[in-house]
Amino acid sequence: MSKKKYGANIAFMMDFVRKFIDEESSRLDFTLDFNHHLSLRFDKMYSENAEAAEIFAERFGEIVDNSDDLSDDELRDALCDPYDLVYDIITGNAW
């Protein structure tokens, strides 16, 4: 049996990002809450899968922090690549 590559905290953050990408949550909710959830969950995410946690902190974090000049659609598009990368990591399809 293969080892699970993520836990509840990474699953929560993936769902949180997916809801914004799929237009199920507002940009205001997403941008206000992203860093809050990341800071609360990062240590547990790191213990679940360090590589995925680092991508959340670095790639997602940079996109969110520098999103003021992006439209909602541009922000959603920018989030898709790191989302897909984390998805591939946690499902064992990366590299």
mmCIF file with all atom_site columns, C-alpha atoms in Angstrom:
data_model
loop_
_atom_site.group_PDB
_atom_site.id
_atom_site.type_symbol
_atom_site.label_atom_id
_atom_site.label_alt_id
_atom_site.label_comp_id
_atom_site.label_asym_id
_atom_site.label_entity_id
_atom_site.label_seq_id
_atom_site.pdbx_PDB_ins_code
_atom_site.Cartn_x
_atom_site.Cartn_y
_atom_site.Cartn_z
_atom_site.occupancy
_atom_site.B_iso_or_equiv
_atom_site.pdbx_formal_charge
_atom_site.auth_seq_id
_atom_site.auth_comp_id
_atom_site.auth_asym_id
_atom_site.auth_atom_id
_atom_site.pdbx_PDB_model_num
ATOM 1  C CA . MET A 1 1  ? 0.000   0.000  0.000   1.00 0.00 ? 1  MET A CA 1
ATOM 2  C CA . SER A 1 2  ? 1.417   3.412  -0.936  1.00 0.00 ? 2  SER A CA 1
ATOM 3  C CA . LYS A 1 3  ? 1.908   6.063  1.672   1.00 0.00 ? 3  LYS A CA 1
ATOM 4  C CA . LYS A 1 4  ? -0.642  8.859  1.713   1.00 0.00 ? 4  LYS A CA 1
ATOM 5  C CA . LYS A 1 5  ? 1.053   11.990 0.362   1.00 0.00 ? 5  LYS A CA 1
ATOM 6  C CA . TYR A 1 6  ? -1.179  14.555 2.047   1.00 0.00 ? 6  TYR A CA 1
ATOM 7  C CA . GLY A 1 7  ? -3.419  15.063 5.034   1.00 0.00 ? 7  GLY A CA 1
ATOM 8  C CA . ALA A 1 8  ? -6.343  17.142 6.206   1.00 0.00 ? 8  ALA A CA 1
ATOM 9  C CA . ASN A 1 9  ? -4.487  20.460 6.137   1.00 0.00 ? 9  ASN A CA 1
ATOM 10 C CA . ILE A 1 10 ? -3.249  20.165 2.570   1.00 0.00 ? 10 ILE A CA 1
ATOM 11 C CA . ALA A 1 11 ? -6.669  18.883 1.544   1.00 0.00 ? 11 ALA A CA 1
ATOM 12 C CA . PHE A 1 12 ? -8.271  21.936 3.159   1.00 0.00 ? 12 PHE A CA 1
ATOM 13 C CA . MET A 1 13 ? -5.948  24.355 1.353   1.00 0.00 ? 13 MET A CA 1
ATOM 14 C CA . MET A 1 14 ? -6.423  22.578 -1.980  1.00 0.00 ? 14 MET A CA 1
ATOM 15 C CA . ASP A 1 15 ? -10.182 22.825 -1.573  1.00 0.00 ? 15 ASP A CA 1
ATOM 16 C CA . PHE A 1 16 ? -9.886  26.465 -0.488  1.00 0.00 ? 16 PHE A CA 1
ATOM 17 C CA . VAL A 1 17 ? -7.941  27.355 -3.661  1.00 0.00 ? 17 VAL A CA 1
ATOM 18 C CA . ARG A 1 18 ? -10.152 25.180 -5.885  1.00 0.00 ? 18 ARG A CA 1
ATOM 19 C CA . LYS A 1 19 ? -13.285 26.981 -4.702  1.00 0.00 ? 19 LYS A CA 1
ATOM 20 C CA . PHE A 1 20 ? -11.832 30.305 -5.822  1.00 0.00 ? 20 PHE A CA 1
ATOM 21 C CA . ILE A 1 21 ? -10.585 28.898 -9.142  1.00 0.00 ? 21 ILE A CA 1
ATOM 22 C CA . ASP A 1 22 ? -14.033 27.387 -9.771  1.00 0.00 ? 22 ASP A CA 1
ATOM 23 C CA . GLU A 1 23 ? -15.729 30.688 -8.812  1.00 0.00 ? 23 GLU A CA 1
ATOM 24 C CA . GLU A 1 24 ? -17.428 29.182 -5.759  1.00 0.00 ? 24 GLU A CA 1
ATOM 25 C CA . SER A 1 25 ? -15.902 31.802 -3.443  1.00 0.00 ? 25 SER A CA 1
ATOM 26 C CA . SER A 1 26 ? -15.232 35.494 -3.860  1.00 0.00 ? 26 SER A CA 1
ATOM 27 C CA . ARG A 1 27 ? -11.878 37.089 -4.451  1.00 0.00 ? 27 ARG A CA 1
ATOM 28 C CA . LEU A 1 28 ? -12.272 39.099 -1.262  1.00 0.00 ? 28 LEU A CA 1
ATOM 29 C CA . ASP A 1 29 ? -12.803 35.960 0.825   1.00 0.00 ? 29 ASP A CA 1
ATOM 30 C CA . PHE A 1 30 ? -9.918  34.214 -0.901  1.00 0.00 ? 30 PHE A CA 1
ATOM 31 C CA . THR A 1 31 ? -7.339  36.984 -0.649  1.00 0.00 ? 31 THR A CA 1
ATOM 32 C CA . LEU A 1 32 ? -8.260  37.927 2.915   1.00 0.00 ? 32 LEU A CA 1
ATOM 33 C CA . ASP A 1 33 ? -8.225  34.358 4.211   1.00 0.00 ? 33 ASP A CA 1
ATOM 34 C CA . PHE A 1 34 ? -5.418  32.692 2.222   1.00 0.00 ? 34 PHE A CA 1
ATOM 35 C CA . ASN A 1 35 ? -2.488  33.920 4.329   1.00 0.00 ? 35 ASN A CA 1
ATOM 36 C CA . HIS A 1 36 ? -4.465  33.395 7.538   1.00 0.00 ? 36 HIS A CA 1
ATOM 37 C CA . HIS A 1 37 ? -5.165  29.738 6.735   1.00 0.00 ? 37 HIS A CA 1
ATOM 38 C CA . LEU A 1 38 ? -1.642  29.179 5.436   1.00 0.00 ? 38 LEU A CA 1
ATOM 39 C CA . SER A 1 39 ? -0.029  30.559 8.579   1.00 0.00 ? 39 SER A CA 1
ATOM 40 C CA . LEU A 1 40 ? -2.304  28.481 10.823  1.00 0.00 ? 40 LEU A CA 1
ATOM 41 C CA . ARG A 1 41 ? -1.786  25.261 8.884   1.00 0.00 ? 41 ARG A CA 1
ATOM 42 C CA . PHE A 1 42 ? 1.742   25.495 7.464   1.00 0.00 ? 42 PHE A CA 1
ATOM 43 C CA . ASP A 1 43 ? 3.552   23.420 10.125  1.00 0.00 ? 43 ASP A CA 1
ATOM 44 C CA . LYS A 1 44 ? 0.999   20.616 9.865   1.00 0.00 ? 44 LYS A CA 1
ATOM 45 C CA . MET A 1 45 ? 1.040   20.841 6.073   1.00 0.00 ? 45 MET A CA 1
ATOM 46 C CA . TYR A 1 46 ? 4.832   20.570 6.155   1.00 0.00 ? 46 TYR A CA 1
ATOM 47 C CA . SER A 1 47 ? 4.634   17.384 8.201   1.00 0.00 ? 47 SER A CA 1
ATOM 48 C CA . GLU A 1 48 ? 2.036   15.980 5.770   1.00 0.00 ? 48 GLU A CA 1
ATOM 49 C CA . ASN A 1 49 ? 4.075   16.769 2.648   1.00 0.00 ? 49 ASN A CA 1
ATOM 50 C CA . ALA A 1 50 ? 6.972   19.219 2.829   1.00 0.00 ? 50 ALA A CA 1
ATOM 51 C CA . GLU A 1 51 ? 7.176   19.750 -0.920  1.00 0.00 ? 51 GLU A CA 1
ATOM 52 C CA . ALA A 1 52 ? 3.491   20.639 -1.256  1.00 0.00 ? 52 ALA A CA 1
ATOM 53 C CA . ALA A 1 53 ? 3.663   22.938 1.775   1.00 0.00 ? 53 ALA A CA 1
ATOM 54 C CA . GLU A 1 54 ? 6.640   24.781 0.287   1.00 0.00 ? 54 GLU A CA 1
ATOM 55 C CA . ILE A 1 55 ? 4.746   25.361 -2.948  1.00 0.00 ? 55 ILE A CA 1
ATOM 56 C CA . PHE A 1 56 ? 1.837   26.816 -0.992  1.00 0.00 ? 56 PHE A CA 1
ATOM 57 C CA . ALA A 1 57 ? 4.124   29.132 0.947   1.00 0.00 ? 57 ALA A CA 1
ATOM 58 C CA . GLU A 1 58 ? 6.274   30.214 -1.976  1.00 0.00 ? 58 GLU A CA 1
ATOM 59 C CA . ARG A 1 59 ? 4.347   29.999 -5.249  1.00 0.00 ? 59 ARG A CA 1
ATOM 60 C CA . PHE A 1 60 ? 0.773   30.476 -4.061  1.00 0.00 ? 60 PHE A CA 1
ATOM 61 C CA . GLY A 1 61 ? 1.895   33.009 -1.483  1.00 0.00 ? 61 GLY A CA 1
ATOM 62 C CA . GLU A 1 62 ? 3.787   35.087 -4.049  1.00 0.00 ? 62 GLU A CA 1
ATOM 63 C CA . ILE A 1 63 ? 0.834   35.070 -6.442  1.00 0.00 ? 63 ILE A CA 1
ATOM 64 C CA . VAL A 1 64 ? -1.624  36.139 -3.746  1.00 0.00 ? 64 VAL A CA 1
ATOM 65 C CA . ASP A 1 65 ? 0.732   38.781 -2.335  1.00 0.00 ? 65 ASP A CA 1
ATOM 66 C CA . ASN A 1 66 ? 1.268   40.304 -5.783  1.00 0.00 ? 66 ASN A CA 1
ATOM 67 C CA . SER A 1 67 ? -2.293  40.019 -7.079  1.00 0.00 ? 67 SER A CA 1
ATOM 68 C CA . ASP A 1 68 ? -3.410  43.640 -6.686  1.00 0.00 ? 68 ASP A CA 1
ATOM 69 C CA . ASP A 1 69 ? -2.924  44.409 -10.383 1.00 0.00 ? 69 ASP A CA 1
ATOM 70 C CA . LEU A 1 70 ? -4.541  41.188 -11.612 1.00 0.00 ? 70 LEU A CA 1
ATOM 71 C CA . SER A 1 71 ? -8.162  40.802 -12.615 1.00 0.00 ? 71 SER A CA 1
ATOM 72 C CA . ASP A 1 72 ? -10.124 37.989 -10.986 1.00 0.00 ? 72 ASP A CA 1
ATOM 73 C CA . ASP A 1 73 ? -9.691  35.834 -14.091 1.00 0.00 ? 73 ASP A CA 1
ATOM 74 C CA . GLU A 1 74 ? -5.952  36.555 -14.266 1.00 0.00 ? 74 GLU A CA 1
ATOM 75 C CA . LEU A 1 75 ? -5.594  35.570 -10.618 1.00 0.00 ? 75 LEU A CA 1
ATOM 76 C CA . ARG A 1 76 ? -7.512  32.341 -11.191 1.00 0.00 ? 76 ARG A CA 1
ATOM 77 C CA . ASP A 1 77 ? -5.302  31.554 -14.193 1.00 0.00 ? 77 ASP A CA 1
ATOM 78 C CA . ALA A 1 78 ? -2.117  32.280 -12.217 1.00 0.00 ? 78 ALA A CA 1
ATOM 79 C CA . LEU A 1 79 ? -3.227  29.901 -9.450  1.00 0.00 ? 79 LEU A CA 1
ATOM 80 C CA . CYS A 1 80 ? -3.877  26.992 -11.813 1.00 0.00 ? 80 CYS A CA 1
ATOM 81 C CA . ASP A 1 81 ? -0.217  26.035 -12.442 1.00 0.00 ? 81 ASP A CA 1
ATOM 82 C CA . PRO A 1 82 ? 0.802   25.724 -8.778  1.00 0.00 ? 82 PRO A CA 1
ATOM 83 C CA . TYR A 1 83 ? -2.543  24.046 -8.018  1.00 0.00 ? 83 TYR A CA 1
ATOM 84 C CA . ASP A 1 84 ? -1.891  21.442 -10.707 1.00 0.00 ? 84 ASP A CA 1
ATOM 85 C CA . LEU A 1 85 ? 1.668   20.950 -9.447  1.00 0.00 ? 85 LEU A CA 1
ATOM 86 C CA . VAL A 1 86 ? 0.534   20.321 -5.865  1.00 0.00 ? 86 VAL A CA 1
ATOM 87 C CA . TYR A 1 87 ? -2.198  18.011 -7.152  1.00 0.00 ? 87 TYR A CA 1
ATOM 88 C CA . ASP A 1 88 ? 0.406   16.023 -9.097  1.00 0.00 ? 88 ASP A CA 1
ATOM 89 C CA . ILE A 1 89 ? 2.661   15.844 -6.031  1.00 0.00 ? 89 ILE A CA 1
ATOM 90 C CA . ILE A 1 90 ? -0.029  14.588 -3.670  1.00 0.00 ? 90 ILE A CA 1
ATOM 91 C CA . THR A 1 91 ? -1.349  12.069 -6.174  1.00 0.00 ? 91 THR A CA 1
ATOM 92 C CA . GLY A 1 92 ? 2.120   10.771 -7.030  1.00 0.00 ? 92 GLY A CA 1
ATOM 93 C CA . ASN A 1 93 ? 2.086   11.980 -10.637 1.00 0.00 ? 93 ASN A CA 1
ATOM 94 C CA . ALA A 1 94 ? 4.807   14.633 -10.398 1.00 0.00 ? 94 ALA A CA 1
ATOM 95 C CA . TRP A 1 95 ? 8.108   14.096 -12.145 1.00 0.00 ? 95 TRP A CA 1
#
